[in-house]
């Protein structure tokens, strides 16, 4: 199989799986238990937080809360800050559904939410942002790297604009497609809250974390035994958490080598795609090299996706979480014409993607397009 849908999920690495097994068998103790074996897992949990804090260059007195994934972390953040009827939240229009749909829901329930538009390259429109940054804004959520196009938002520039306006505004960024792939330095980014997920970086599914800057208070979604500093009750998913931390270390140790090779692969893919008639590459060269969105006009993306699957080549159509939804909020807000939106596909690579994989994908894609055109007389 050639798997080119790594932005939707990845296969757990051998080392992360070993860690998972170790904390499910030999070290299965409850970290809240009073006996030594429990206490020692608790200690390891605190070290795990410090490991992630140091990978993202946070202060050691900042906090990390482990969650069931990025969706939970994002829900926690939005529900903590979009709760004042006289305040306004600014949310990027291209956010993942775990931010966008929560914001939309809160808006429908009478809270003030404004969505910030996009430039034609998929990044946040700074002028639109500035015009919406009124005195009543108390919360901003703008993702770091977009999951459909790979567009990288200028988070530190947005932070400077926010701080110039009002030091007290809480700034959150969903960093799921950035963490472990491009440099993430929360100090430089200036964020108060930053969401990450395990299964996008070769860790297990069902684990994520929320970075919380010291002094920022958020509300729990779940009440119970008071684990995770009262912010996320429930016995900690220790196999998942420690396995995630193993994946974090591997990603961090190899980040620059992997990034440089992803840049070369992304160029190679784009150079080859550009040879296809009428194709539109939706991800420009400033995007994350791990995600390449392209559109084939007058073609149904799903048909091409299934034709490739028959050849054992897996690619995505936009975001996996919203792949059954009609239309495309992100591409349409970038000003992409309708005929290109229906034919939008996404290739997302990883460090293992080889030139052979790419060559095979391009070859089969061209064959699929020709067959599609033949069958539909286009
Ligand atoms: N945010 C972004 C940008 C994502 O790509 C995803 C995964 N598709 C999520 C949030 C949700 O992550 P999780 O599966 O860990 O809930």
PDB file of C-alpha atoms and ligand atoms in Angstrom, residues 7-8 68-72 74 95-99 143 145-147 174-177 195-200 206-208 319-321 346, ligand 1:
ATOM      1  CA  UNK A   7      -2.585  14.380   7.690  1.00  0.00           C
ATOM      2  CA  UNK A   8      -5.617  12.292   8.623  1.00  0.00           C
ATOM      3  CA  UNK A  68      -8.388  12.211  24.626  1.00  0.00           C
ATOM      4  CA  UNK A  69      -7.179  14.088  21.577  1.00  0.00           C
ATOM      5  CA  UNK A  70      -7.100  17.492  19.966  1.00  0.00           C
ATOM      6  CA  UNK A  71     -10.879  17.589  19.580  1.00  0.00           C
ATOM      7  CA  UNK A  72     -11.321  17.461  23.351  1.00  0.00           C
ATOM      8  CA  UNK A  74     -10.137  22.448  21.409  1.00  0.00           C
ATOM      9  CA  UNK A  95     -10.355  26.062  11.498  1.00  0.00           C
ATOM     10  CA  UNK A  96     -10.778  22.321  11.909  1.00  0.00           C
ATOM     11  CA  UNK A  97     -14.386  21.324  12.793  1.00  0.00           C
ATOM     12  CA  UNK A  98     -13.324  20.764  16.419  1.00  0.00           C
ATOM     13  CA  UNK A  99     -12.900  24.550  16.626  1.00  0.00           C
ATOM     14  CA  UNK A 143      -4.781  27.488  13.723  1.00  0.00           C
ATOM     15  CA  UNK A 145      -1.081  24.878   9.965  1.00  0.00           C
ATOM     16  CA  UNK A 146      -4.258  24.169   8.025  1.00  0.00           C
ATOM     17  CA  UNK A 147      -5.130  20.480   7.685  1.00  0.00           C
ATOM     18  CA  UNK A 174      -4.585  24.553  17.045  1.00  0.00           C
ATOM     19  CA  UNK A 175      -1.140  23.170  16.301  1.00  0.00           C
ATOM     20  CA  UNK A 176      -2.108  19.635  15.324  1.00  0.00           C
ATOM     21  CA  UNK A 177      -0.639  19.783  11.803  1.00  0.00           C
ATOM     22  CA  UNK A 195      -3.381  22.096  20.976  1.00  0.00           C
ATOM     23  CA  UNK A 196      -1.472  19.005  19.831  1.00  0.00           C
ATOM     24  CA  UNK A 197      -2.441  15.446  18.892  1.00  0.00           C
ATOM     25  CA  UNK A 198      -0.636  12.131  19.051  1.00  0.00           C
ATOM     26  CA  UNK A 199      -1.939  10.145  16.089  1.00  0.00           C
ATOM     27  CA  UNK A 200      -0.668  12.636  13.504  1.00  0.00           C
ATOM     28  CA  UNK A 206      -7.144   8.897  21.366  1.00  0.00           C
ATOM     29  CA  UNK A 207      -4.433  11.034  22.997  1.00  0.00           C
ATOM     30  CA  UNK A 208      -3.655  14.709  22.746  1.00  0.00           C
ATOM     31  CA  UNK A 319     -10.121  16.768   5.750  1.00  0.00           C
ATOM     32  CA  UNK A 320     -11.019  13.199   6.734  1.00  0.00           C
ATOM     33  CA  UNK A 321     -13.264  14.512   9.510  1.00  0.00           C
ATOM     34  CA  UNK A 346      -5.125  16.094  -0.737  1.00  0.00           C
TER      35      UNK A 346
HETATM   36  N1  LIG B   1      -7.171  19.937  14.499  1.00  0.00           N
HETATM   37  C1  LIG B   1      -6.610  19.667  13.304  1.00  0.00           C
HETATM   38  C2  LIG B   1      -5.934  20.769  12.545  1.00  0.00           C
HETATM   39  C3  LIG B   1      -6.635  18.361  12.799  1.00  0.00           C
HETATM   40  O1  LIG B   1      -6.069  18.090  11.617  1.00  0.00           O
HETATM   41  C4  LIG B   1      -7.268  17.348  13.554  1.00  0.00           C
HETATM   42  C5  LIG B   1      -7.351  15.921  13.033  1.00  0.00           C
HETATM   43  N2  LIG B   1      -7.988  15.797  11.792  1.00  0.00           N
HETATM   44  C6  LIG B   1      -7.844  17.685  14.795  1.00  0.00           C
HETATM   45  C7  LIG B   1      -7.771  18.993  15.230  1.00  0.00           C
HETATM   46  C8  LIG B   1      -8.532  16.660  15.656  1.00  0.00           C
HETATM   47  O2  LIG B   1      -7.576  15.827  16.226  1.00  0.00           O
HETATM   48  P1  LIG B   1      -7.979  14.523  17.077  1.00  0.00           P
HETATM   49  O3  LIG B   1      -8.217  13.452  16.065  1.00  0.00           O
HETATM   50  O4  LIG B   1      -6.789  14.255  17.950  1.00  0.00           O
HETATM   51  O5  LIG B   1      -9.193  14.849  17.861  1.00  0.00           O
END
